[in-house]
């Protein structure tokens, strides 16, 4: 019974504060009633507060709303407590205590967004309210909610707090995460500064060296990139990313001999990664060591699970496909060894994807493959013979779109578009032809999705593909999107 009276007494005090004309006698009587109720409940500390307020003819609104809010908190009347504390904030907007109390209430209500905002406002008033770990936690929360300005501010505070502590060398995560935000915003100098701050404190941070190296590589500062990647490997000899990017940089810088030596070092000292053999093959080819390059590309394919590449002795002097094998295997496995499967390939190059399709998917005797290209490489012809499945293949040579126009609609279960021409308009037109040729439930594979030619903006396959897909919205669904290998695979759902 007393608790019901208490709830009503709290509400009465709050109502008086909202009246346009404040009545001191009514306020004082309500405070006395509330104090007596609290005293009767044995809550003497709170009773003293309200008996004191009863002596005031006109109380501080901040103090009154704060105390009422605290009573509501004690009674778990969260929304009423929030309203009172927000009223108090109108009169005292720089109160750390009010924001902290609100944050704790939102924590009870499991409203992390509101809790986070209150803690942030409290730290803006008193930067020393939380330690580096607290700022780091706030920063991550803001980042995941895409509130980047607040996230950056909290990361910077976390870094400042961390650098002022004795344990600073064990907590570089705020530096790394802030650097990633700067990179997302294309603020390269700020990102570099973050990594440099790390290395100023600990020169043996291999991750920071590697990150700097990738930035320099992107900026085509090859010598600086090579230096950073070498530092990465020296500090952490088994870090594959350092080796991979070092080799990539050496090849872009056309340091073929050093690239070859580095690839062999990786193979002997670390592991036989497929990408090592691809890069080794690229360097060997540029040195004119064609047979060694072919052997290296074969090894990359074997490591990706395509053993037939070596067993049938396919000859490829370039590898534009092995890194897609795992994705294709998972997306096309349901078609493997199925009767009457029809596949279409636009742009066959040296036939790496062609041979894989014949070896792994189009294995039924009734399966068929049509290859269209403006011209067929001599390596393509030789490799096709080695598949022992040439009878399944129809070759069409000439102007690609003219040839596509001669094919029968709704015929193909899978279409692989890798046209040599990368012009946006051409690819958009290719996509339109493909759509007509594809069966319902058929799969379309778009290569070079996301690749652009920085020196020729008109070569942007993704733009052309997206334009077409927008025109047939809701008629398809994504099977896989792998930006790292410039691949989009979709399935046709409706005509």
CSV table of C-alpha atoms in Angstrom, one decimal:
chain,number,residue,atom,x,y,z
A,1,UNK,CA,0.0,0.0,0.0
A,2,UNK,CA,2.8,2.4,0.9
A,3,UNK,CA,4.5,1.7,-2.4
A,4,UNK,CA,1.3,2.8,-4.3
A,5,UNK,CA,1.2,6.0,-2.2
A,6,UNK,CA,4.9,6.5,-2.9
A,7,UNK,CA,4.4,6.2,-6.7
A,8,UNK,CA,1.5,8.7,-6.6
A,9,UNK,CA,3.5,11.1,-4.4
A,10,UNK,CA,6.4,11.1,-6.8
A,11,UNK,CA,4.1,11.8,-9.7
A,12,UNK,CA,2.5,14.7,-7.7
A,13,UNK,CA,5.9,16.4,-7.2
A,14,UNK,CA,6.6,16.0,-10.9
A,15,UNK,CA,3.2,17.5,-11.8
A,16,UNK,CA,3.8,20.6,-9.7
A,17,UNK,CA,7.0,21.3,-11.5
A,18,UNK,CA,5.2,21.3,-14.8
A,19,UNK,CA,2.5,23.8,-13.6
A,20,UNK,CA,2.7,27.2,-15.3
A,21,UNK,CA,2.3,29.0,-12.0
A,22,UNK,CA,4.5,27.5,-9.3
A,23,UNK,CA,2.8,27.2,-5.9
A,24,UNK,CA,5.3,27.1,-3.1
A,25,UNK,CA,2.9,25.8,-0.4
A,26,UNK,CA,1.7,22.9,-2.6
A,27,UNK,CA,5.3,22.0,-3.5
A,28,UNK,CA,6.3,22.1,0.2
A,29,UNK,CA,3.4,19.9,1.3
A,30,UNK,CA,4.1,17.4,-1.5
A,31,UNK,CA,7.8,17.2,-0.5
A,32,UNK,CA,6.8,16.7,3.2
A,33,UNK,CA,4.4,13.9,2.2
A,34,UNK,CA,7.0,12.3,0.0
A,35,UNK,CA,9.6,12.6,2.8
A,36,UNK,CA,7.2,11.0,5.3
A,37,UNK,CA,6.5,8.1,3.0
A,38,UNK,CA,10.2,7.4,2.4
A,39,UNK,CA,10.8,7.6,6.1
A,40,UNK,CA,8.1,5.1,6.8
A,41,UNK,CA,9.7,2.8,4.2
A,42,UNK,CA,13.0,3.1,6.1
A,43,UNK,CA,14.7,5.0,3.2
A,44,UNK,CA,16.1,7.6,5.6
A,45,UNK,CA,18.7,9.1,3.3
A,46,UNK,CA,16.2,9.9,0.6
A,47,UNK,CA,13.6,11.1,3.2
A,48,UNK,CA,16.2,13.7,4.5
A,49,UNK,CA,16.6,15.0,0.9
A,50,UNK,CA,12.8,15.6,0.5
A,51,UNK,CA,12.3,17.1,3.9
A,52,UNK,CA,15.1,19.5,3.0
A,53,UNK,CA,13.4,20.3,-0.3
A,54,UNK,CA,10.2,21.0,1.7
A,55,UNK,CA,11.9,23.9,3.3
A,56,UNK,CA,12.5,25.6,0.0
A,57,UNK,CA,9.9,28.0,-1.4
A,58,UNK,CA,11.3,27.7,-4.9
A,59,UNK,CA,13.6,24.7,-5.5
A,60,UNK,CA,16.3,24.3,-8.1
A,61,UNK,CA,14.6,22.7,-11.1
A,62,UNK,CA,17.7,20.7,-11.9
A,63,UNK,CA,17.9,19.4,-8.4
A,64,UNK,CA,14.2,18.7,-8.2
A,65,UNK,CA,13.9,16.8,-11.5
A,66,UNK,CA,17.1,14.9,-10.7
A,67,UNK,CA,15.8,13.7,-7.4
A,68,UNK,CA,12.5,12.7,-8.8
A,69,UNK,CA,14.2,10.9,-11.6
A,70,UNK,CA,16.3,9.0,-9.1
A,71,UNK,CA,13.2,7.9,-7.2
A,72,UNK,CA,11.7,6.7,-10.5
A,73,UNK,CA,14.9,4.7,-11.1
A,74,UNK,CA,14.6,3.2,-7.7
A,75,UNK,CA,11.0,2.1,-8.5
A,76,UNK,CA,12.1,0.8,-12.0
A,77,UNK,CA,9.8,3.2,-13.7
A,78,UNK,CA,12.3,3.8,-16.5
A,79,UNK,CA,10.4,6.0,-18.9
A,80,UNK,CA,9.3,8.4,-16.2
A,81,UNK,CA,12.9,8.5,-14.9
A,82,UNK,CA,14.2,9.3,-18.5
A,83,UNK,CA,11.6,12.1,-18.9
A,84,UNK,CA,12.6,13.7,-15.6
A,85,UNK,CA,16.4,13.5,-16.2
A,86,UNK,CA,15.9,15.0,-19.7
A,87,UNK,CA,14.0,17.8,-18.1
A,88,UNK,CA,16.9,18.3,-15.7
A,89,UNK,CA,19.3,18.4,-18.7
A,90,UNK,CA,17.4,21.3,-20.2
A,91,UNK,CA,18.5,23.4,-17.2
A,92,UNK,CA,21.9,21.8,-16.8
A,93,UNK,CA,23.1,20.6,-20.2
A,94,UNK,CA,26.7,20.0,-19.1
A,95,UNK,CA,25.9,17.5,-16.3
A,96,UNK,CA,28.1,14.4,-16.5
A,97,UNK,CA,26.0,12.8,-13.7
A,98,UNK,CA,22.7,13.2,-15.6
A,99,UNK,CA,24.1,11.7,-18.8
A,100,UNK,CA,25.8,8.9,-16.9
A,101,UNK,CA,22.5,8.1,-15.1
A,102,UNK,CA,20.6,8.1,-18.4
A,103,UNK,CA,23.2,5.8,-19.9
A,104,UNK,CA,22.8,3.3,-17.1
A,105,UNK,CA,19.0,3.4,-17.6
A,106,UNK,CA,19.3,2.7,-21.3
A,107,UNK,CA,21.6,-0.2,-20.4
A,108,UNK,CA,18.8,-1.6,-18.2
A,109,UNK,CA,16.4,-1.2,-21.1
A,110,UNK,CA,18.8,-2.8,-23.6
A,111,UNK,CA,18.9,0.2,-25.8
A,112,UNK,CA,22.6,0.3,-26.8
A,113,UNK,CA,22.3,3.2,-29.3
A,114,UNK,CA,20.8,5.5,-26.7
A,115,UNK,CA,23.2,4.3,-24.0
A,116,UNK,CA,26.2,4.9,-26.4
A,117,UNK,CA,25.0,8.5,-27.2
A,118,UNK,CA,24.7,9.3,-23.5
A,119,UNK,CA,28.1,8.0,-22.6
A,120,UNK,CA,29.5,10.0,-25.6
A,121,UNK,CA,27.9,13.2,-24.4
A,122,UNK,CA,29.3,12.6,-20.9
A,123,UNK,CA,32.8,12.1,-22.3
A,124,UNK,CA,32.5,15.3,-24.3
A,125,UNK,CA,31.9,17.1,-21.0
A,126,UNK,CA,34.6,15.2,-19.1
A,127,UNK,CA,37.2,13.5,-21.4
A,128,UNK,CA,38.7,11.7,-18.4
A,129,UNK,CA,35.4,10.0,-17.5
A,130,UNK,CA,36.4,6.7,-19.3
A,131,UNK,CA,39.8,5.2,-20.0
A,132,UNK,CA,41.4,4.1,-23.3
A,133,UNK,CA,39.5,0.8,-23.3
A,134,UNK,CA,36.2,2.7,-22.8
A,135,UNK,CA,36.9,5.0,-25.7
A,136,UNK,CA,37.9,2.1,-27.9
A,137,UNK,CA,34.6,0.3,-27.1
A,138,UNK,CA,32.6,3.5,-27.9
A,139,UNK,CA,34.5,4.0,-31.1
A,140,UNK,CA,33.8,0.5,-32.4
A,141,UNK,CA,30.1,0.9,-31.5
A,142,UNK,CA,29.9,4.2,-33.4
A,143,UNK,CA,31.7,2.7,-36.4
A,144,UNK,CA,29.4,-0.3,-36.6
A,145,UNK,CA,26.5,2.2,-36.7
A,146,UNK,CA,28.2,4.2,-39.4
A,147,UNK,CA,28.6,7.3,-37.2
A,148,UNK,CA,32.1,8.0,-38.4
A,149,UNK,CA,32.6,11.5,-36.9
A,150,UNK,CA,31.9,10.2,-33.4
A,151,UNK,CA,33.9,7.0,-34.1
A,152,UNK,CA,37.0,9.0,-35.2
A,153,UNK,CA,36.7,11.3,-32.1
A,154,UNK,CA,36.6,8.3,-29.8
A,155,UNK,CA,39.4,6.5,-31.5
A,156,UNK,CA,41.6,9.6,-31.2
A,157,UNK,CA,40.7,9.8,-27.5
A,158,UNK,CA,41.5,6.1,-27.1
A,159,UNK,CA,44.9,6.7,-28.7
A,160,UNK,CA,45.7,9.7,-26.5
A,161,UNK,CA,44.7,7.8,-23.4
A,162,UNK,CA,46.7,4.7,-24.4
A,163,UNK,CA,49.8,6.7,-25.2
A,164,UNK,CA,49.7,8.3,-21.8
A,165,UNK,CA,49.6,4.9,-20.1
A,166,UNK,CA,52.4,2.5,-19.3
A,167,UNK,CA,50.7,-0.3,-21.3
A,168,UNK,CA,50.6,1.6,-24.6
A,169,UNK,CA,52.7,-0.9,-26.6
A,170,UNK,CA,50.1,-3.6,-26.0
A,171,UNK,CA,47.1,-1.7,-27.5
A,172,UNK,CA,47.6,-0.6,-31.0
A,173,UNK,CA,44.1,-1.7,-32.2
A,174,UNK,CA,42.6,1.9,-32.0
A,175,UNK,CA,45.5,3.0,-34.4
A,176,UNK,CA,44.8,0.2,-36.9
A,177,UNK,CA,41.0,0.7,-36.8
A,178,UNK,CA,41.2,4.4,-37.2
A,179,UNK,CA,43.6,4.0,-40.1
A,180,UNK,CA,41.1,1.8,-41.8
A,181,UNK,CA,38.5,4.5,-41.5
A,182,UNK,CA,40.8,7.0,-43.0
A,183,UNK,CA,41.5,4.6,-45.9
A,184,UNK,CA,37.8,4.2,-46.4
A,185,UNK,CA,37.5,8.0,-46.6
A,186,UNK,CA,40.5,8.1,-48.9
A,187,UNK,CA,42.4,10.2,-46.4
A,188,UNK,CA,45.7,8.5,-47.1
A,189,UNK,CA,48.0,10.9,-45.2
A,190,UNK,CA,46.0,10.4,-42.0
A,191,UNK,CA,46.2,6.7,-42.4
A,192,UNK,CA,49.9,6.8,-43.0
A,193,UNK,CA,50.2,8.9,-39.9
A,194,UNK,CA,48.4,6.3,-37.8
A,195,UNK,CA,50.8,3.5,-39.0
A,196,UNK,CA,53.8,5.8,-38.4
A,197,UNK,CA,52.7,6.5,-34.8
A,198,UNK,CA,52.6,2.7,-34.3
A,199,UNK,CA,56.1,2.2,-35.7
A,200,UNK,CA,57.4,5.2,-33.7
A,201,UNK,CA,56.4,3.3,-30.5
A,202,UNK,CA,57.2,-0.2,-31.7
A,203,UNK,CA,59.3,-0.6,-34.9
A,204,UNK,CA,58.6,-4.4,-34.9
A,205,UNK,CA,54.9,-4.1,-35.7
A,206,UNK,CA,54.9,-6.2,-38.9
A,207,UNK,CA,51.3,-5.4,-39.6
A,208,UNK,CA,52.0,-1.7,-39.7
A,209,UNK,CA,54.9,-2.2,-42.1
A,210,UNK,CA,52.6,-4.3,-44.3
A,211,UNK,CA,49.8,-1.7,-44.3
A,212,UNK,CA,52.2,1.0,-45.2
A,213,UNK,CA,53.5,-1.2,-48.0
A,214,UNK,CA,50.1,-1.7,-49.5
A,215,UNK,CA,49.5,2.1,-49.4
A,216,UNK,CA,52.8,2.8,-51.2
A,217,UNK,CA,52.0,0.0,-53.7
A,218,UNK,CA,48.6,1.6,-54.5
A,219,UNK,CA,50.3,4.9,-55.0
A,220,UNK,CA,52.9,3.2,-57.3
A,221,UNK,CA,55.7,4.2,-54.9
A,222,UNK,CA,57.4,0.9,-55.6
A,223,UNK,CA,60.7,1.3,-53.9
A,224,UNK,CA,59.0,2.4,-50.7
A,225,UNK,CA,56.5,-0.5,-50.9
A,226,UNK,CA,59.3,-3.0,-51.4
A,227,UNK,CA,61.1,-1.6,-48.4
A,228,UNK,CA,58.0,-2.0,-46.2
A,229,UNK,CA,57.2,-5.5,-47.4
A,230,UNK,CA,60.8,-6.6,-46.8
A,231,UNK,CA,60.6,-5.2,-43.3
A,232,UNK,CA,57.3,-7.2,-42.8
A,233,UNK,CA,59.0,-10.4,-43.8
A,234,UNK,CA,62.1,-9.7,-41.7
A,235,UNK,CA,60.0,-9.2,-38.6
A,236,UNK,CA,57.6,-12.0,-39.3
A,237,UNK,CA,59.1,-14.6,-41.7
A,238,UNK,CA,56.0,-16.7,-42.0
A,239,UNK,CA,53.5,-13.9,-42.8
A,240,UNK,CA,52.2,-14.8,-46.3
A,241,UNK,CA,50.7,-11.4,-47.0
A,242,UNK,CA,54.1,-9.7,-46.8
A,243,UNK,CA,55.5,-12.2,-49.4
A,244,UNK,CA,52.6,-11.9,-51.7
A,245,UNK,CA,52.6,-8.2,-51.9
A,246,UNK,CA,56.4,-8.0,-52.1
A,247,UNK,CA,56.3,-10.3,-55.2
A,248,UNK,CA,53.4,-8.4,-56.7
A,249,UNK,CA,55.4,-5.1,-56.3
A,250,UNK,CA,58.6,-6.6,-57.7
A,251,UNK,CA,56.6,-7.7,-60.8
A,252,UNK,CA,54.9,-4.4,-61.2
A,253,UNK,CA,58.4,-2.8,-60.9
A,254,UNK,CA,59.6,-5.3,-63.5
A,255,UNK,CA,62.3,-6.8,-61.2
A,256,UNK,CA,61.8,-10.2,-62.6
A,257,UNK,CA,64.9,-11.9,-61.2
A,258,UNK,CA,64.2,-10.7,-57.7
A,259,UNK,CA,60.6,-11.7,-58.0
A,260,UNK,CA,61.6,-15.2,-59.1
A,261,UNK,CA,64.1,-15.5,-56.3
A,262,UNK,CA,61.5,-14.3,-53.7
A,263,UNK,CA,58.9,-16.9,-55.0
A,264,UNK,CA,61.4,-19.7,-54.7
A,265,UNK,CA,62.2,-18.5,-51.1
A,266,UNK,CA,58.5,-18.6,-50.2
A,267,UNK,CA,58.1,-22.1,-51.7
A,268,UNK,CA,61.2,-23.4,-49.8
A,269,UNK,CA,60.8,-21.5,-46.5
A,270,UNK,CA,57.0,-20.9,-46.0
A,271,UNK,CA,54.5,-22.9,-48.1
A,272,UNK,CA,53.5,-23.8,-51.6
A,273,UNK,CA,50.7,-21.3,-52.0
A,274,UNK,CA,48.8,-21.3,-55.4
A,275,UNK,CA,49.3,-17.5,-55.8
A,276,UNK,CA,53.1,-18.0,-55.5
A,277,UNK,CA,53.1,-20.2,-58.6
A,278,UNK,CA,50.9,-17.8,-60.5
A,279,UNK,CA,53.3,-14.9,-59.7
A,280,UNK,CA,56.3,-17.1,-60.4
A,281,UNK,CA,54.8,-18.0,-63.8
A,282,UNK,CA,54.3,-14.4,-64.6
A,283,UNK,CA,57.9,-13.5,-63.9
A,284,UNK,CA,59.3,-16.6,-65.7
A,285,UNK,CA,57.2,-15.7,-68.8
A,286,UNK,CA,58.6,-12.2,-68.8
A,287,UNK,CA,62.1,-13.6,-68.7
A,288,UNK,CA,61.3,-15.8,-71.7
A,289,UNK,CA,61.3,-19.0,-69.7
A,290,UNK,CA,58.1,-20.2,-71.3
A,291,UNK,CA,58.2,-23.9,-70.4
A,292,UNK,CA,59.0,-23.1,-66.8
A,293,UNK,CA,56.2,-20.6,-66.7
A,294,UNK,CA,53.8,-23.3,-68.1
A,295,UNK,CA,54.9,-25.7,-65.4
A,296,UNK,CA,54.4,-23.1,-62.7
A,297,UNK,CA,50.8,-22.3,-63.9
A,298,UNK,CA,50.1,-26.0,-63.9
A,299,UNK,CA,51.2,-26.3,-60.3
A,300,UNK,CA,48.9,-23.4,-59.3
A,301,UNK,CA,46.0,-25.2,-60.8
A,302,UNK,CA,46.9,-28.5,-59.1
A,303,UNK,CA,47.1,-26.8,-55.8
A,304,UNK,CA,43.6,-25.5,-56.4
A,305,UNK,CA,42.4,-29.1,-56.9
A,306,UNK,CA,42.5,-29.3,-60.7
A,307,UNK,CA,44.8,-32.3,-61.1
A,308,UNK,CA,43.9,-32.8,-64.8
A,309,UNK,CA,45.8,-29.6,-65.7
A,310,UNK,CA,49.1,-31.4,-65.1
A,311,UNK,CA,48.0,-34.9,-66.0
A,312,UNK,CA,46.7,-33.7,-69.4
A,313,UNK,CA,49.7,-31.3,-69.7
A,314,UNK,CA,47.7,-28.2,-70.6
A,315,UNK,CA,49.9,-25.3,-71.7
A,316,UNK,CA,49.1,-21.9,-70.4
A,317,UNK,CA,51.4,-18.9,-70.5
A,318,UNK,CA,49.1,-16.8,-68.4
A,319,UNK,CA,46.6,-17.5,-65.6
A,320,UNK,CA,43.4,-15.6,-65.5
A,321,UNK,CA,41.4,-18.4,-63.9
A,322,UNK,CA,42.9,-20.6,-61.2
A,323,UNK,CA,42.0,-18.2,-58.5
A,324,UNK,CA,38.3,-18.7,-59.5
A,325,UNK,CA,38.3,-22.5,-59.3
A,326,UNK,CA,37.0,-22.7,-55.8
A,327,UNK,CA,34.1,-20.3,-56.5
A,328,UNK,CA,33.1,-22.0,-59.7
A,329,UNK,CA,33.3,-25.5,-58.1
A,330,UNK,CA,30.8,-24.4,-55.4
A,331,UNK,CA,28.5,-22.6,-57.8
A,332,UNK,CA,28.4,-25.1,-60.7
A,333,UNK,CA,28.7,-28.4,-58.9
A,334,UNK,CA,25.0,-29.1,-59.2
A,335,UNK,CA,25.4,-29.2,-63.0
A,336,UNK,CA,28.4,-31.6,-63.0
A,337,UNK,CA,27.9,-34.8,-65.1
A,338,UNK,CA,24.2,-33.8,-65.8
A,339,UNK,CA,22.8,-34.9,-69.2
A,340,UNK,CA,22.2,-32.3,-71.9
A,341,UNK,CA,23.8,-29.4,-70.1
A,342,UNK,CA,24.5,-26.6,-72.6
A,343,UNK,CA,27.3,-24.1,-71.8
A,344,UNK,CA,28.3,-20.9,-73.6
A,345,UNK,CA,31.6,-19.1,-73.3
A,346,UNK,CA,32.3,-15.7,-74.7
A,347,UNK,CA,36.0,-15.1,-74.8
A,348,UNK,CA,38.1,-18.2,-74.4
A,349,UNK,CA,41.7,-16.8,-74.3
A,350,UNK,CA,44.1,-19.8,-73.9
A,351,UNK,CA,41.3,-22.1,-72.7
A,352,UNK,CA,41.9,-22.4,-69.0
A,353,UNK,CA,38.3,-22.0,-68.0
A,354,UNK,CA,37.2,-24.0,-71.1
A,355,UNK,CA,39.3,-27.0,-70.1
A,356,UNK,CA,38.2,-26.8,-66.5
A,357,UNK,CA,34.5,-26.8,-67.6
A,358,UNK,CA,35.1,-29.9,-69.8
A,359,UNK,CA,37.1,-31.7,-67.1
A,360,UNK,CA,34.8,-30.9,-64.1
A,361,UNK,CA,31.3,-29.9,-65.2
A,362,UNK,CA,30.5,-30.9,-68.7
A,363,UNK,CA,31.5,-34.6,-68.2
A,364,UNK,CA,28.3,-36.2,-69.4
A,365,UNK,CA,28.5,-37.5,-72.9
A,366,UNK,CA,25.5,-35.4,-74.0
A,367,UNK,CA,26.9,-32.1,-72.5
A,368,UNK,CA,27.8,-29.4,-75.0
A,369,UNK,CA,30.0,-26.2,-75.0
A,370,UNK,CA,29.9,-23.3,-77.5
A,371,UNK,CA,32.9,-21.0,-77.5
A,372,UNK,CA,32.7,-17.6,-79.2
A,373,UNK,CA,35.8,-15.4,-79.7
A,374,UNK,CA,37.1,-12.9,-82.2
A,375,UNK,CA,40.1,-15.2,-82.7
A,376,UNK,CA,41.3,-18.3,-81.0
A,377,UNK,CA,44.8,-18.5,-79.5
A,378,UNK,CA,47.1,-21.3,-80.8
A,379,UNK,CA,47.4,-22.4,-77.2
A,380,UNK,CA,43.6,-22.7,-77.0
A,381,UNK,CA,43.5,-25.1,-80.0
A,382,UNK,CA,46.2,-27.3,-78.5
A,383,UNK,CA,44.7,-27.4,-75.0
A,384,UNK,CA,41.3,-28.2,-76.4
A,385,UNK,CA,42.7,-31.2,-78.2
A,386,UNK,CA,44.2,-32.4,-74.9
A,387,UNK,CA,40.8,-32.4,-73.1
A,388,UNK,CA,39.8,-35.5,-75.2
A,389,UNK,CA,36.4,-33.9,-75.4
A,390,UNK,CA,36.7,-31.7,-78.5
A,391,UNK,CA,33.6,-33.3,-80.0
A,392,UNK,CA,31.5,-31.6,-77.4
A,393,UNK,CA,32.8,-28.2,-78.4
A,394,UNK,CA,31.5,-25.8,-81.1
A,395,UNK,CA,33.8,-23.0,-82.0
A,396,UNK,CA,32.4,-19.7,-83.5
A,397,UNK,CA,35.0,-17.1,-84.6
A,398,UNK,CA,34.1,-13.6,-85.7
A,399,UNK,CA,32.4,-10.5,-84.4
A,400,UNK,CA,31.0,-11.5,-81.1
A,401,UNK,CA,27.6,-9.8,-81.0
A,402,UNK,CA,26.8,-10.8,-84.5
A,403,UNK,CA,27.5,-14.4,-83.6
A,404,UNK,CA,25.4,-14.1,-80.4
A,405,UNK,CA,22.5,-12.9,-82.4
A,406,UNK,CA,22.5,-16.2,-84.4
A,407,UNK,CA,22.1,-18.4,-81.3
A,408,UNK,CA,18.8,-19.9,-80.1
A,409,UNK,CA,17.2,-18.1,-77.1
A,410,UNK,CA,16.6,-20.0,-73.8
A,411,UNK,CA,19.2,-22.6,-74.7
A,412,UNK,CA,22.0,-22.4,-72.2
A,413,UNK,CA,22.3,-23.6,-68.6
A,414,UNK,CA,25.5,-21.6,-67.9
A,415,UNK,CA,27.1,-18.7,-69.7
A,416,UNK,CA,30.6,-17.4,-69.0
A,417,UNK,CA,31.2,-13.8,-70.2
A,418,UNK,CA,34.8,-12.8,-70.5
A,419,UNK,CA,34.9,-10.7,-73.6
A,420,UNK,CA,38.3,-9.3,-74.5
A,421,UNK,CA,36.6,-6.0,-75.1
A,422,UNK,CA,36.0,-4.3,-71.7
A,423,UNK,CA,34.1,-1.2,-73.0
A,424,UNK,CA,31.1,-0.4,-70.9
A,425,UNK,CA,28.7,-0.2,-73.8
A,426,UNK,CA,29.9,-3.5,-75.3
A,427,UNK,CA,29.6,-5.4,-72.0
A,428,UNK,CA,26.1,-4.0,-71.5
A,429,UNK,CA,25.1,-5.3,-74.9
A,430,UNK,CA,26.8,-8.6,-74.3
A,431,UNK,CA,24.8,-9.0,-71.1
A,432,UNK,CA,21.5,-8.3,-72.9
A,433,UNK,CA,22.3,-11.1,-75.4
A,434,UNK,CA,23.3,-13.5,-72.7
A,435,UNK,CA,20.0,-12.9,-70.9
A,436,UNK,CA,18.0,-14.0,-73.9
A,437,UNK,CA,20.1,-17.1,-74.5
A,438,UNK,CA,20.0,-18.2,-70.8
A,439,UNK,CA,17.4,-20.7,-69.6
A,440,UNK,CA,15.3,-19.9,-66.6
A,441,UNK,CA,17.3,-21.2,-63.6
A,442,UNK,CA,20.4,-20.8,-65.8
A,443,UNK,CA,23.6,-19.3,-64.4
A,444,UNK,CA,25.4,-16.3,-65.8
A,445,UNK,CA,29.1,-15.6,-64.8
A,446,UNK,CA,30.3,-12.1,-65.3
A,447,UNK,CA,34.1,-11.7,-65.2
A,448,UNK,CA,35.9,-8.4,-64.6
A,449,UNK,CA,33.1,-7.2,-62.4
A,450,UNK,CA,34.7,-4.3,-60.6
A,451,UNK,CA,37.8,-4.1,-62.7
A,452,UNK,CA,38.4,-0.6,-64.2
A,453,UNK,CA,41.0,0.8,-66.5
A,454,UNK,CA,42.4,3.9,-64.7
A,455,UNK,CA,43.7,5.4,-67.9
A,456,UNK,CA,40.4,4.7,-69.9
A,457,UNK,CA,37.2,5.3,-68.0
A,458,UNK,CA,35.1,3.9,-70.8
A,459,UNK,CA,36.5,0.4,-69.9
A,460,UNK,CA,34.3,-0.3,-66.9
A,461,UNK,CA,32.5,-3.7,-67.2
A,462,UNK,CA,30.7,-3.4,-63.9
A,463,UNK,CA,29.0,-0.2,-65.0
A,464,UNK,CA,27.6,-1.9,-68.1
A,465,UNK,CA,26.5,-5.0,-66.3
A,466,UNK,CA,24.8,-3.0,-63.6
A,467,UNK,CA,22.9,-1.0,-66.2
A,468,UNK,CA,21.5,-4.1,-67.8
A,469,UNK,CA,20.7,-5.8,-64.5
A,470,UNK,CA,18.8,-2.7,-63.4
A,471,UNK,CA,16.6,-3.0,-66.5
A,472,UNK,CA,15.6,-6.6,-65.5
A,473,UNK,CA,15.2,-6.0,-61.8
A,474,UNK,CA,13.5,-8.8,-59.8
A,475,UNK,CA,14.1,-11.3,-62.6
A,476,UNK,CA,17.4,-12.6,-61.2
A,477,UNK,CA,19.2,-13.3,-57.9
A,478,UNK,CA,22.8,-13.3,-56.9
A,479,UNK,CA,24.5,-16.6,-56.5
A,480,UNK,CA,27.9,-15.2,-55.6
A,481,UNK,CA,29.6,-11.8,-55.6
A,482,UNK,CA,33.4,-12.0,-55.1
A,483,UNK,CA,34.8,-8.5,-55.4
A,484,UNK,CA,38.4,-9.6,-54.6
A,485,UNK,CA,38.4,-11.7,-57.9
A,486,UNK,CA,36.1,-9.4,-59.9
A,487,UNK,CA,33.4,-11.9,-60.2
A,488,UNK,CA,29.6,-11.8,-60.2
A,489,UNK,CA,27.5,-14.9,-60.6
A,490,UNK,CA,23.7,-14.7,-60.9
A,491,UNK,CA,20.8,-17.0,-61.6
A,492,UNK,CA,17.9,-16.2,-64.0
A,493,UNK,CA,14.6,-16.6,-62.1
A,494,UNK,CA,12.1,-15.2,-64.6
A,495,UNK,CA,11.7,-14.3,-68.2
